[in-house]
Amino acid sequence: MFDKILIANRGEIALRVIRACREMGIASVAVHSTADSDAMHVRMADESICIGPPSSTDSYLNKAAIISACEITGAQAVHPGYGFLSENEAFAQALQDHGITFIGPSAEHIRIMGDKITAKETALALGIPVVPGSEGGVANFEDAIGVAEGIGFPVIIKATAGGGGRGMKVAKNAQELEIAFRTARSEAKNAFGNDEVYIEKYLQKPRHIEIQVFGDGKGNAVHLGERDCSLQRRHQKVFEEAPGPSITAEMRNKIGNICAEAVAKINYIGAGTVEFLYEDGEFFFIEMNTRLQVEHPVTEAIFGVDLVREQIRVAAGMGMSFTQSDLEINGHAIEVRINAEKLPNFSPCPGTVRVFHAPGGLGVRMDSALYAGYSIPPYYDSLIGKLIVHGRDRPEALARLRRALGELIIDGIDTTIPLFSTLLAEPDVQNGDYNIHWLEKWLDAQLGQH
Ligand code: MV4
């Protein structure tokens, strides 16, 4: 096992990893920018080292500075958290070249899942159901029309190099396709420096369901069910839950086993998430994330496992501490993301926190790097906390979330907290009756009322 791990991240996820290290008797090293000298992750780690100026490009994304920090502190492994360098193939490779363990999948697995077309081809080859569409990239409009007529309209054009919903265009007929195809290519070229696009059948009202998988790198892998992350705004998830309100045990086991077998076949190591669109009882692969995700705590809650501990174990060459038959779902968990943003426009709103009071009690987990007096720097993501609740069933989790939100106090800055109390009063949310478009429609309707 490692003696010392460096955490190449900040905020709540850095604390999450430091906590796992501490429970495992592993020393932790925090890295930080000059804007983060007073950040909680610096205070909580055993050691810390400054790696650059505020801009993330020069600090949290600075591979050379992070590798130097490992050499200086003697850290044997790096946990990348999520975002930043967590899915950076070159970083994973550079660490390996320096004899430092990347706590995550191999550079090769990051590569094959990073490129959307390669990911889809890999998924198809591994027996994962994918959205009907073009086989690889579509070079010209004639081919695009051919594919669209084969699968039927509406279709969606996606940039191979895109992600997070960028570079997508929907076309309802051949006429729209001509314009959409041309703009999608030129936008992809401008945004990503790569004009390759591909075409898929457009699913109109799907849910976003993702399967948590975990491999030991030696051909063994498990799944830890699904999360429903359909409630999102501009491709930013807002509310996530596990299990998915629409998923039966039979469907879960079927798609879960397909995903676990797929990643076992490639000797995948560590945590991964296979993302699907789910419509009318069918799963369609869209992407795979080769990292620990923001919303991993809802899975931890219902399975009673520590995913970061398992990541560290497998990275050290030990096995996972459980097998598929040990994994059983217990109750229901919900996470809400708390952002330093001003409603109704969700405009980033950094500033100084005057009061911070985290909720507590049975089934409540608050992951946050806030403290009273902390000044949130303007340079990074606006996520400042995650409130996760766990109950014996969905109604209990919802009641617990309402109760915990009532206890939570963050004063001095604007946050997205008020959104959740309003959201919880909605019958569709209470009934779990929503899809990927529900939240944006609801937010538009709310604005209309004011
Ligand atoms: C789609 C789709 C409908 N049909 N693909 C958006 C981001 C990227 N991860 C995939 N996305 C979508 N792909 C087909 N064939 C609708 C979306 C989509 C979406 C997906 C997940 C969560 C929220 C979304 C919001 C708008 C569109």
Short mmCIF file of C-alpha atoms and ligand atoms in Angstrom, two decimals:
data_model
loop_
_atom_site.label_atom_id
_atom_site.label_comp_id
_atom_site.label_asym_id
_atom_site.label_seq_id
_atom_site.Cartn_x
_atom_site.Cartn_y
_atom_site.Cartn_z
CA MET A 1 0.00 0.00 0.00
CA PHE A 2 1.09 3.60 -0.61
CA ASP A 3 2.57 5.63 2.26
CA LYS A 4 1.71 8.97 0.69
CA ILE A 5 -0.79 10.17 -1.92
CA LEU A 6 -0.89 13.55 -3.63
CA ILE A 7 -4.33 14.94 -4.44
CA ALA A 8 -4.32 16.89 -7.71
CA ASN A 9 -7.54 18.73 -7.01
CA ARG A 10 -9.26 21.21 -4.68
CA GLY A 11 -12.58 21.77 -2.95
CA GLU A 12 -14.87 19.08 -1.60
CA ILE A 13 -13.40 16.27 -3.71
CA ALA A 14 -9.91 16.93 -2.34
CA LEU A 15 -11.34 16.58 1.18
CA ARG A 16 -13.11 13.40 0.13
CA VAL A 17 -9.80 11.84 -0.92
CA ILE A 18 -7.88 13.15 2.12
CA ARG A 19 -10.51 11.54 4.38
CA ALA A 20 -10.13 8.17 2.66
CA CYS A 21 -6.33 8.41 2.95
CA ARG A 22 -6.53 9.22 6.63
CA GLU A 23 -8.78 6.25 7.36
CA MET A 24 -6.31 4.01 5.50
CA GLY A 25 -3.28 5.38 7.35
CA ILE A 26 -1.89 7.03 4.22
CA ALA A 27 -0.32 10.50 4.37
CA SER A 28 -1.90 13.11 2.09
CA VAL A 29 -0.34 15.95 0.10
CA ALA A 30 -2.50 18.87 -1.04
CA VAL A 31 -1.51 20.97 -4.03
CA HIS A 32 -2.88 24.47 -4.42
CA SER A 33 -2.77 27.64 -6.46
CA THR A 34 -1.83 30.98 -4.91
CA ALA A 35 -5.58 31.76 -4.80
CA ASP A 36 -6.15 28.69 -2.60
CA SER A 37 -3.62 29.20 0.21
CA ASP A 38 -6.49 29.46 2.71
CA ALA A 39 -8.54 26.64 1.20
CA MET A 40 -9.81 23.84 3.40
CA HIS A 41 -8.03 21.09 1.46
CA VAL A 42 -4.68 22.77 2.24
CA ARG A 43 -5.57 22.92 5.93
CA MET A 44 -6.83 19.35 6.10
CA ALA A 45 -3.99 17.57 4.27
CA ASP A 46 -0.86 16.41 6.08
CA GLU A 47 1.32 18.56 3.80
CA SER A 48 0.71 21.09 1.07
CA ILE A 49 2.61 22.57 -1.80
CA CYS A 50 1.91 25.58 -4.02
CA ILE A 51 1.93 24.68 -7.71
CA GLY A 52 1.20 27.95 -9.45
CA PRO A 53 -0.86 31.09 -9.96
CA PRO A 54 -4.69 31.23 -9.75
CA SER A 55 -5.50 30.22 -13.32
CA SER A 56 -6.13 26.45 -13.39
CA THR A 57 -4.14 26.14 -16.61
CA ASP A 58 -1.06 27.20 -14.65
CA SER A 59 -1.83 25.29 -11.44
CA TYR A 60 -4.34 22.41 -11.18
CA LEU A 61 -3.76 21.57 -14.86
CA ASN A 62 0.00 22.04 -14.71
CA LYS A 63 1.30 18.49 -15.16
CA ALA A 64 4.99 19.32 -14.70
CA ALA A 65 4.31 21.26 -11.48
CA ILE A 66 2.25 18.36 -10.09
CA ILE A 67 4.88 15.77 -10.96
CA SER A 68 7.54 17.98 -9.36
CA ALA A 69 5.34 18.21 -6.26
CA CYS A 70 5.28 14.38 -6.11
CA GLU A 71 9.07 14.22 -6.37
CA ILE A 72 9.57 16.91 -3.71
CA THR A 73 7.12 15.34 -1.24
CA GLY A 74 7.79 11.70 -2.04
CA ALA A 75 4.17 10.94 -2.96
CA GLN A 76 3.95 7.54 -4.67
CA ALA A 77 0.52 8.03 -6.20
CA VAL A 78 -1.77 10.80 -7.44
CA HIS A 79 -5.54 10.94 -7.02
CA PRO A 80 -6.94 13.31 -9.65
CA GLY A 81 -10.49 13.69 -8.25
CA TYR A 82 -12.92 14.73 -11.01
CA GLY A 83 -12.46 17.44 -13.64
CA PHE A 84 -8.96 18.93 -14.08
CA LEU A 85 -6.54 16.09 -15.05
CA SER A 86 -8.82 13.20 -14.11
CA GLU A 87 -9.37 12.08 -17.71
CA ASN A 88 -6.13 13.34 -19.20
CA GLU A 89 -4.35 10.59 -21.10
CA ALA A 90 -1.03 12.48 -21.28
CA PHE A 91 -1.06 13.04 -17.51
CA ALA A 92 -1.74 9.37 -16.74
CA GLN A 93 1.10 8.44 -19.10
CA ALA A 94 3.52 11.06 -17.72
CA LEU A 95 2.95 9.80 -14.17
CA GLN A 96 3.63 6.24 -15.28
CA ASP A 97 6.82 7.39 -17.02
CA HIS A 98 7.92 8.92 -13.70
CA GLY A 99 7.13 5.78 -11.72
CA ILE A 100 4.17 7.41 -9.98
CA THR A 101 0.82 5.60 -9.80
CA PHE A 102 -2.18 7.33 -11.32
CA ILE A 103 -5.20 6.41 -9.18
CA GLY A 104 -7.46 5.75 -12.12
CA PRO A 105 -7.54 3.79 -15.36
CA SER A 106 -4.65 3.37 -17.79
CA ALA A 107 -3.80 6.09 -20.33
CA GLU A 108 -5.02 3.68 -23.02
CA HIS A 109 -8.46 3.28 -21.39
CA ILE A 110 -8.75 7.03 -20.98
CA ARG A 111 -7.90 7.38 -24.67
CA ILE A 112 -10.40 4.88 -26.03
CA MET A 113 -13.23 6.39 -23.97
CA GLY A 114 -12.20 10.03 -24.48
CA ASP A 115 -12.92 10.05 -28.19
CA LYS A 116 -16.70 9.66 -28.60
CA ILE A 117 -16.61 7.58 -31.81
CA THR A 118 -13.93 5.23 -30.48
CA ALA A 119 -15.92 4.93 -27.24
CA LYS A 120 -19.05 3.97 -29.16
CA GLU A 121 -17.14 1.44 -31.28
CA THR A 122 -15.58 -0.04 -28.15
CA ALA A 123 -18.99 -0.20 -26.45
CA LEU A 124 -20.54 -1.92 -29.47
CA ALA A 125 -17.69 -4.43 -29.67
CA LEU A 126 -18.10 -5.17 -25.95
CA GLY A 127 -21.82 -5.89 -26.27
CA ILE A 128 -23.13 -2.62 -24.77
CA PRO A 129 -26.29 -1.36 -26.54
CA VAL A 130 -25.63 1.90 -28.40
CA VAL A 131 -27.87 4.52 -30.04
CA PRO A 132 -28.58 3.60 -33.69
CA GLY A 133 -26.56 5.83 -36.02
CA SER A 134 -23.56 6.19 -38.31
CA GLU A 135 -20.67 3.77 -38.05
CA GLY A 136 -17.98 6.25 -37.15
CA GLY A 137 -17.68 9.74 -38.62
CA VAL A 138 -19.78 11.08 -41.48
CA ALA A 139 -17.67 12.80 -44.12
CA ASN A 140 -20.23 14.57 -46.30
CA PHE A 141 -23.88 15.56 -46.59
CA GLU A 142 -24.75 12.68 -48.97
CA ASP A 143 -23.58 10.15 -46.38
CA ALA A 144 -25.42 12.07 -43.66
CA ILE A 145 -28.70 11.87 -45.58
CA GLY A 146 -28.14 8.17 -46.20
CA VAL A 147 -27.63 7.47 -42.48
CA ALA A 148 -30.60 9.65 -41.47
CA GLU A 149 -32.95 7.93 -43.91
CA GLY A 150 -31.76 4.57 -42.66
CA ILE A 151 -32.48 5.29 -38.98
CA GLY A 152 -35.32 7.78 -39.51
CA PHE A 153 -35.72 11.41 -38.39
CA PRO A 154 -35.27 13.17 -36.02
CA VAL A 155 -31.49 12.74 -35.87
CA ILE A 156 -28.76 14.40 -33.83
CA ILE A 157 -25.36 15.43 -35.16
CA LYS A 158 -22.57 15.27 -32.60
CA ALA A 159 -18.96 16.41 -32.72
CA THR A 160 -16.54 13.51 -32.20
CA ALA A 161 -14.33 15.77 -30.08
CA GLY A 162 -17.30 17.36 -28.27
CA GLY A 163 -18.52 16.70 -24.77
CA GLY A 164 -20.75 18.15 -22.12
CA GLY A 165 -23.39 18.74 -24.76
CA ARG A 166 -21.25 21.04 -26.86
CA GLY A 167 -21.37 20.73 -30.62
CA MET A 168 -24.74 18.99 -30.98
CA LYS A 169 -27.47 19.78 -33.55
CA VAL A 170 -30.89 18.21 -34.02
CA ALA A 171 -32.52 17.84 -37.44
CA LYS A 172 -36.17 16.88 -37.96
CA ASN A 173 -35.97 16.44 -41.75
CA ALA A 174 -33.59 16.41 -44.71
CA GLN A 175 -33.79 20.17 -45.17
CA GLU A 176 -32.83 20.85 -41.56
CA LEU A 177 -30.10 18.23 -41.81
CA GLU A 178 -28.32 20.11 -44.59
CA ILE A 179 -27.96 23.25 -42.46
CA ALA A 180 -27.33 21.34 -39.22
CA PHE A 181 -24.61 19.21 -40.77
CA ARG A 182 -22.75 22.21 -42.14
CA THR A 183 -22.97 24.30 -38.95
CA ALA A 184 -22.10 21.32 -36.73
CA ARG A 185 -18.89 20.76 -38.70
CA SER A 186 -17.76 24.36 -38.75
CA GLU A 187 -18.60 24.83 -35.06
CA ALA A 188 -16.71 21.64 -34.19
CA LYS A 189 -13.71 22.86 -36.15
CA ASN A 190 -13.75 26.21 -34.32
CA ALA A 191 -14.40 24.81 -30.85
CA PHE A 192 -12.29 21.64 -30.87
CA GLY A 193 -9.98 21.95 -33.87
CA ASN A 194 -11.53 18.76 -35.24
CA ASP A 195 -14.49 18.89 -37.63
CA GLU A 196 -15.43 15.21 -37.47
CA VAL A 197 -19.10 14.62 -36.65
CA TYR A 198 -21.32 11.54 -36.35
CA ILE A 199 -25.06 10.98 -36.49
CA GLU A 200 -27.49 9.26 -34.15
CA LYS A 201 -31.21 8.72 -33.86
CA TYR A 202 -32.46 11.61 -31.68
CA LEU A 203 -34.17 10.34 -28.54
CA GLN A 204 -36.86 12.85 -27.62
CA LYS A 205 -37.64 12.30 -23.93
CA PRO A 206 -34.98 10.05 -22.43
CA ARG A 207 -33.70 9.85 -18.90
CA HIS A 208 -29.98 10.09 -18.19
CA ILE A 209 -29.15 6.83 -16.44
CA GLU A 210 -25.55 5.97 -15.64
CA ILE A 211 -24.14 2.67 -14.42
CA GLN A 212 -21.32 2.68 -11.87
CA VAL A 213 -18.71 0.06 -12.67
CA PHE A 214 -15.54 -0.90 -10.86
CA GLY A 215 -12.65 -3.09 -12.02
CA ASP A 216 -9.55 -4.51 -10.36
CA GLY A 217 -7.37 -4.32 -13.48
CA LYS A 218 -7.00 -8.11 -13.46
CA GLY A 219 -10.13 -9.08 -15.34
CA ASN A 220 -12.61 -8.81 -12.47
CA ALA A 221 -15.29 -6.15 -12.40
CA VAL A 222 -18.61 -5.37 -10.72
CA HIS A 223 -21.44 -2.92 -11.22
CA LEU A 224 -23.00 -0.82 -8.48
CA GLY A 225 -26.35 -0.15 -10.10
CA GLU A 226 -27.48 3.08 -11.64
CA ARG A 227 -27.92 6.75 -10.87
CA ASP A 228 -30.65 8.82 -12.47
CA CYS A 229 -29.12 12.21 -13.28
CA SER A 230 -31.84 13.52 -15.58
CA LEU A 231 -32.44 16.71 -13.61
CA GLN A 232 -29.86 19.00 -15.15
CA ARG A 233 -29.52 22.49 -16.57
CA ARG A 234 -27.25 23.23 -19.53
CA HIS A 235 -25.56 19.85 -19.07
CA GLN A 236 -24.82 20.60 -15.42
CA LYS A 237 -26.39 18.04 -13.14
CA VAL A 238 -28.39 19.52 -10.29
CA PHE A 239 -30.11 16.59 -8.51
CA GLU A 240 -29.05 12.93 -8.69
CA GLU A 241 -30.53 9.82 -7.16
CA ALA A 242 -29.95 6.10 -6.76
CA PRO A 243 -31.61 3.78 -7.48
CA GLY A 244 -33.33 5.28 -10.54
CA PRO A 245 -37.07 5.70 -9.93
CA SER A 246 -37.91 3.99 -13.25
CA ILE A 247 -35.49 1.05 -13.08
CA THR A 248 -36.53 -2.45 -11.97
CA ALA A 249 -34.14 -4.95 -10.36
CA GLU A 250 -34.34 -7.05 -13.51
CA MET A 251 -33.34 -4.17 -15.81
CA ARG A 252 -30.59 -3.11 -13.41
CA ASN A 253 -29.05 -6.56 -13.28
CA LYS A 254 -29.23 -6.98 -17.03
CA ILE A 255 -27.58 -3.68 -18.02
CA GLY A 256 -25.31 -3.75 -14.96
CA ASN A 257 -23.92 -7.17 -15.85
CA ILE A 258 -23.41 -6.14 -19.47
CA CYS A 259 -21.34 -3.14 -18.30
CA ALA A 260 -19.39 -5.10 -15.68
CA GLU A 261 -18.54 -7.85 -18.19
CA ALA A 262 -17.49 -5.25 -20.76
CA VAL A 263 -15.03 -3.52 -18.45
CA ALA A 264 -13.79 -6.85 -17.08
CA LYS A 265 -12.91 -7.89 -20.64
CA ILE A 266 -10.58 -4.91 -21.10
CA ASN A 267 -9.01 -5.31 -17.62
CA TYR A 268 -10.35 -1.92 -16.61
CA ILE A 269 -9.02 -0.65 -13.29
CA GLY A 270 -10.87 1.50 -10.79
CA ALA A 271 -14.10 3.47 -10.99
CA GLY A 272 -15.94 4.11 -14.23
CA THR A 273 -19.36 5.28 -15.28
CA VAL A 274 -21.17 4.07 -18.37
CA GLU A 275 -23.68 6.72 -19.42
CA PHE A 276 -26.94 5.83 -21.12
CA LEU A 277 -30.00 7.51 -22.44
CA TYR A 278 -32.98 5.46 -21.30
CA GLU A 279 -36.28 5.57 -23.12
CA ASP A 280 -39.25 3.16 -23.27
CA GLY A 281 -37.44 0.46 -21.31
CA GLU A 282 -34.28 0.52 -23.46
CA PHE A 283 -30.73 1.63 -22.68
CA PHE A 284 -28.58 3.39 -25.29
CA PHE A 285 -24.88 4.01 -24.57
CA ILE A 286 -23.70 7.60 -25.09
CA GLU A 287 -20.36 7.97 -23.26
CA MET A 288 -18.13 6.47 -20.62
CA ASN A 289 -16.45 8.52 -17.90
CA THR A 290 -13.16 7.06 -16.73
CA ARG A 291 -13.12 8.81 -13.35
CA LEU A 292 -14.84 9.09 -10.00
CA GLN A 293 -17.92 11.26 -10.51
CA VAL A 294 -19.28 14.17 -8.49
CA GLU A 295 -22.42 12.16 -7.69
CA HIS A 296 -20.62 9.00 -6.49
CA PRO A 297 -21.90 9.46 -2.88
CA VAL A 298 -25.46 8.36 -3.74
CA THR A 299 -24.02 5.01 -4.88
CA GLU A 300 -21.85 4.81 -1.75
CA ALA A 301 -24.92 5.44 0.40
CA ILE A 302 -27.11 2.67 -1.02
CA PHE A 303 -24.33 0.09 -1.29
CA GLY A 304 -22.47 1.01 1.90
CA VAL A 305 -19.08 1.10 0.14
CA ASP A 306 -16.26 3.66 0.07
CA LEU A 307 -15.43 4.06 -3.62
CA VAL A 308 -12.31 6.17 -3.01
CA ARG A 309 -10.90 3.55 -0.66
CA GLU A 310 -11.51 0.93 -3.35
CA GLN A 311 -9.82 3.12 -5.98
CA ILE A 312 -6.74 3.37 -3.79
CA ARG A 313 -6.78 -0.38 -3.06
CA VAL A 314 -6.88 -1.45 -6.71
CA ALA A 315 -4.30 1.17 -7.70
CA ALA A 316 -1.98 -0.41 -5.10
CA GLY A 317 -2.54 -3.82 -6.72
CA MET A 318 -4.84 -5.16 -4.03
CA GLY A 319 -8.20 -6.51 -5.05
CA MET A 320 -11.56 -4.90 -4.46
CA SER A 321 -12.90 -5.56 -0.97
CA PHE A 322 -16.18 -6.96 -2.38
CA THR A 323 -17.55 -9.13 -5.17
CA GLN A 324 -20.82 -8.71 -7.06
CA SER A 325 -22.72 -11.01 -4.71
CA ASP A 326 -21.69 -8.88 -1.70
CA LEU A 327 -23.35 -5.84 -3.25
CA GLU A 328 -26.91 -5.23 -2.19
CA ILE A 329 -28.99 -2.08 -2.45
CA ASN A 330 -30.14 -0.60 0.82
CA GLY A 331 -32.74 2.17 0.53
CA HIS A 332 -32.61 5.30 -1.57
CA ALA A 333 -30.18 8.24 -1.78
CA ILE A 334 -30.43 11.71 -3.29
CA GLU A 335 -27.73 14.34 -3.87
CA VAL A 336 -28.27 18.02 -4.56
CA ARG A 337 -25.43 20.18 -5.84
CA ILE A 338 -24.99 23.49 -4.10
CA ASN A 339 -23.38 26.13 -6.28
CA ALA A 340 -22.24 29.66 -5.49
CA GLU A 341 -24.63 31.07 -8.07
CA LYS A 342 -27.33 33.71 -8.10
CA LEU A 343 -30.81 32.63 -9.16
CA PRO A 344 -32.68 32.79 -11.44
CA ASN A 345 -29.83 32.99 -13.96
CA PHE A 346 -27.32 30.78 -12.15
CA SER A 347 -24.69 33.51 -12.53
CA PRO A 348 -21.48 32.65 -10.66
CA CYS A 349 -21.37 34.50 -7.38
CA PRO A 350 -18.08 34.15 -5.53
CA GLY A 351 -17.61 36.03 -2.24
CA THR A 352 -17.00 35.58 1.45
CA VAL A 353 -18.99 33.05 3.45
CA ARG A 354 -20.13 34.62 6.74
CA VAL A 355 -22.02 31.73 8.29
CA PHE A 356 -21.79 28.06 7.43
CA HIS A 357 -23.92 25.54 9.22
CA ALA A 358 -24.04 22.01 7.82
CA PRO A 359 -27.10 19.84 8.46
CA GLY A 360 -26.70 16.58 10.34
CA GLY A 361 -28.60 13.66 11.76
CA LEU A 362 -29.45 10.20 10.49
CA GLY A 363 -28.89 9.67 6.79
CA VAL A 364 -27.37 13.09 6.09
CA ARG A 365 -23.95 13.70 4.52
CA MET A 366 -22.62 17.12 3.63
CA ASP A 367 -19.49 17.15 1.47
CA SER A 368 -18.16 20.70 1.32
CA ALA A 369 -14.89 22.57 1.71
CA LEU A 370 -16.60 25.70 3.08
CA TYR A 371 -15.99 27.29 6.46
CA ALA A 372 -17.15 30.56 8.00
CA GLY A 373 -14.88 33.37 6.84
CA TYR A 374 -13.77 31.53 3.68
CA SER A 375 -13.55 33.63 0.52
CA ILE A 376 -14.62 31.65 -2.54
CA PRO A 377 -12.15 32.53 -5.31
CA PRO A 378 -13.64 33.43 -8.70
CA TYR A 379 -11.32 31.21 -10.75
CA TYR A 380 -12.87 27.77 -10.40
CA ASP A 381 -16.07 25.76 -10.67
CA SER A 382 -19.02 27.15 -8.70
CA LEU A 383 -19.77 23.86 -6.89
CA ILE A 384 -19.35 24.57 -3.16
CA GLY A 385 -21.08 21.62 -1.60
CA LYS A 386 -23.07 18.45 -2.05
CA LEU A 387 -25.87 17.47 0.29
CA ILE A 388 -26.53 13.75 0.20
CA VAL A 389 -29.41 12.10 2.03
CA HIS A 390 -30.17 8.43 2.50
CA GLY A 391 -33.47 6.89 3.56
CA ARG A 392 -35.09 3.46 3.67
CA ASP A 393 -37.09 4.38 0.59
CA ARG A 394 -37.55 7.29 -1.80
CA PRO A 395 -40.26 9.11 0.20
CA GLU A 396 -38.07 8.93 3.32
CA ALA A 397 -35.06 10.27 1.38
CA LEU A 398 -37.19 13.15 0.03
CA ALA A 399 -38.47 14.02 3.52
CA ARG A 400 -34.93 13.88 4.87
CA LEU A 401 -33.69 16.15 2.08
CA ARG A 402 -36.42 18.70 2.86
CA ARG A 403 -35.51 18.55 6.55
CA ALA A 404 -31.73 18.82 5.92
CA LEU A 405 -32.16 21.75 3.52
CA GLY A 406 -34.03 23.50 6.32
CA GLU A 407 -31.01 23.14 8.60
CA LEU A 408 -28.39 24.19 6.06
CA ILE A 409 -27.20 27.79 6.37
CA ILE A 410 -24.74 29.45 3.99
CA ASP A 411 -24.74 33.24 4.51
CA GLY A 412 -22.78 35.96 2.74
CA ILE A 413 -23.09 34.60 -0.79
CA ASP A 414 -25.89 33.59 -3.14
CA THR A 415 -26.37 29.85 -3.60
CA THR A 416 -28.67 27.46 -5.42
CA ILE A 417 -30.14 26.21 -2.10
CA PRO A 418 -33.53 27.98 -2.55
CA LEU A 419 -34.04 26.11 -5.82
CA PHE A 420 -34.27 22.77 -4.06
CA SER A 421 -37.05 23.61 -1.62
CA THR A 422 -39.17 24.80 -4.55
CA LEU A 423 -38.23 21.75 -6.60
CA LEU A 424 -39.20 19.36 -3.79
CA ALA A 425 -42.75 20.74 -3.81
CA GLU A 426 -43.24 19.60 -7.41
CA PRO A 427 -45.42 16.48 -7.84
CA ASP A 428 -43.24 15.27 -10.75
CA VAL A 429 -40.14 15.40 -8.54
CA GLN A 430 -42.03 13.69 -5.72
CA ASN A 431 -43.11 10.98 -8.15
CA GLY A 432 -39.75 10.66 -9.90
CA ASP A 433 -41.57 11.48 -13.12
CA TYR A 434 -39.01 13.46 -15.14
CA ASN A 435 -36.63 13.29 -18.12
CA ILE A 436 -33.55 15.23 -19.31
CA HIS A 437 -35.69 18.21 -20.40
CA TRP A 438 -37.89 18.49 -17.31
CA LEU A 439 -35.76 20.91 -15.26
CA GLU A 440 -35.08 23.42 -18.04
CA LYS A 441 -38.80 23.48 -18.96
CA TRP A 442 -39.72 23.96 -15.33
CA LEU A 443 -37.16 26.76 -14.86
CA ASP A 444 -38.53 28.53 -17.96
CA ALA A 445 -42.07 28.23 -16.58
CA GLN A 446 -40.94 29.57 -13.16
CA LEU A 447 -39.43 32.63 -14.86
CA GLY A 448 -42.66 33.23 -16.75
CA GLN A 449 -44.55 33.42 -13.46
CA HIS A 450 -42.38 36.23 -12.10
C1 MV4 B 1 -28.41 12.66 -27.13
C2 MV4 B 1 -29.72 13.15 -26.88
C3 MV4 B 1 -30.76 12.62 -27.61
N1 MV4 B 1 -30.52 11.66 -28.54
N2 MV4 B 1 -28.24 11.70 -28.06
C4 MV4 B 1 -26.08 15.66 -24.29
C5 MV4 B 1 -24.70 15.60 -23.76
C6 MV4 B 1 -24.10 14.34 -24.22
N3 MV4 B 1 -23.53 13.67 -23.12
C7 MV4 B 1 -25.21 13.58 -24.87
N4 MV4 B 1 -26.35 14.42 -24.90
C8 MV4 B 1 -27.50 14.05 -25.51
N5 MV4 B 1 -27.36 13.09 -26.46
C9 MV4 B 1 -29.28 11.24 -28.74
N6 MV4 B 1 -29.05 10.29 -29.68
C10 MV4 B 1 -29.88 14.12 -25.89
C11 MV4 B 1 -28.76 14.58 -25.20
C12 MV4 B 1 -29.04 15.55 -24.18
C13 MV4 B 1 -28.81 15.25 -22.82
C14 MV4 B 1 -28.27 14.04 -22.41
C15 MV4 B 1 -28.04 13.76 -21.09
C16 MV4 B 1 -28.39 14.69 -20.13
C17 MV4 B 1 -28.92 15.89 -20.49
C18 MV4 B 1 -29.14 16.19 -21.84
C19 MV4 B 1 -29.71 17.41 -22.21
C20 MV4 B 1 -29.92 17.71 -23.52
C21 MV4 B 1 -29.58 16.77 -24.52
#
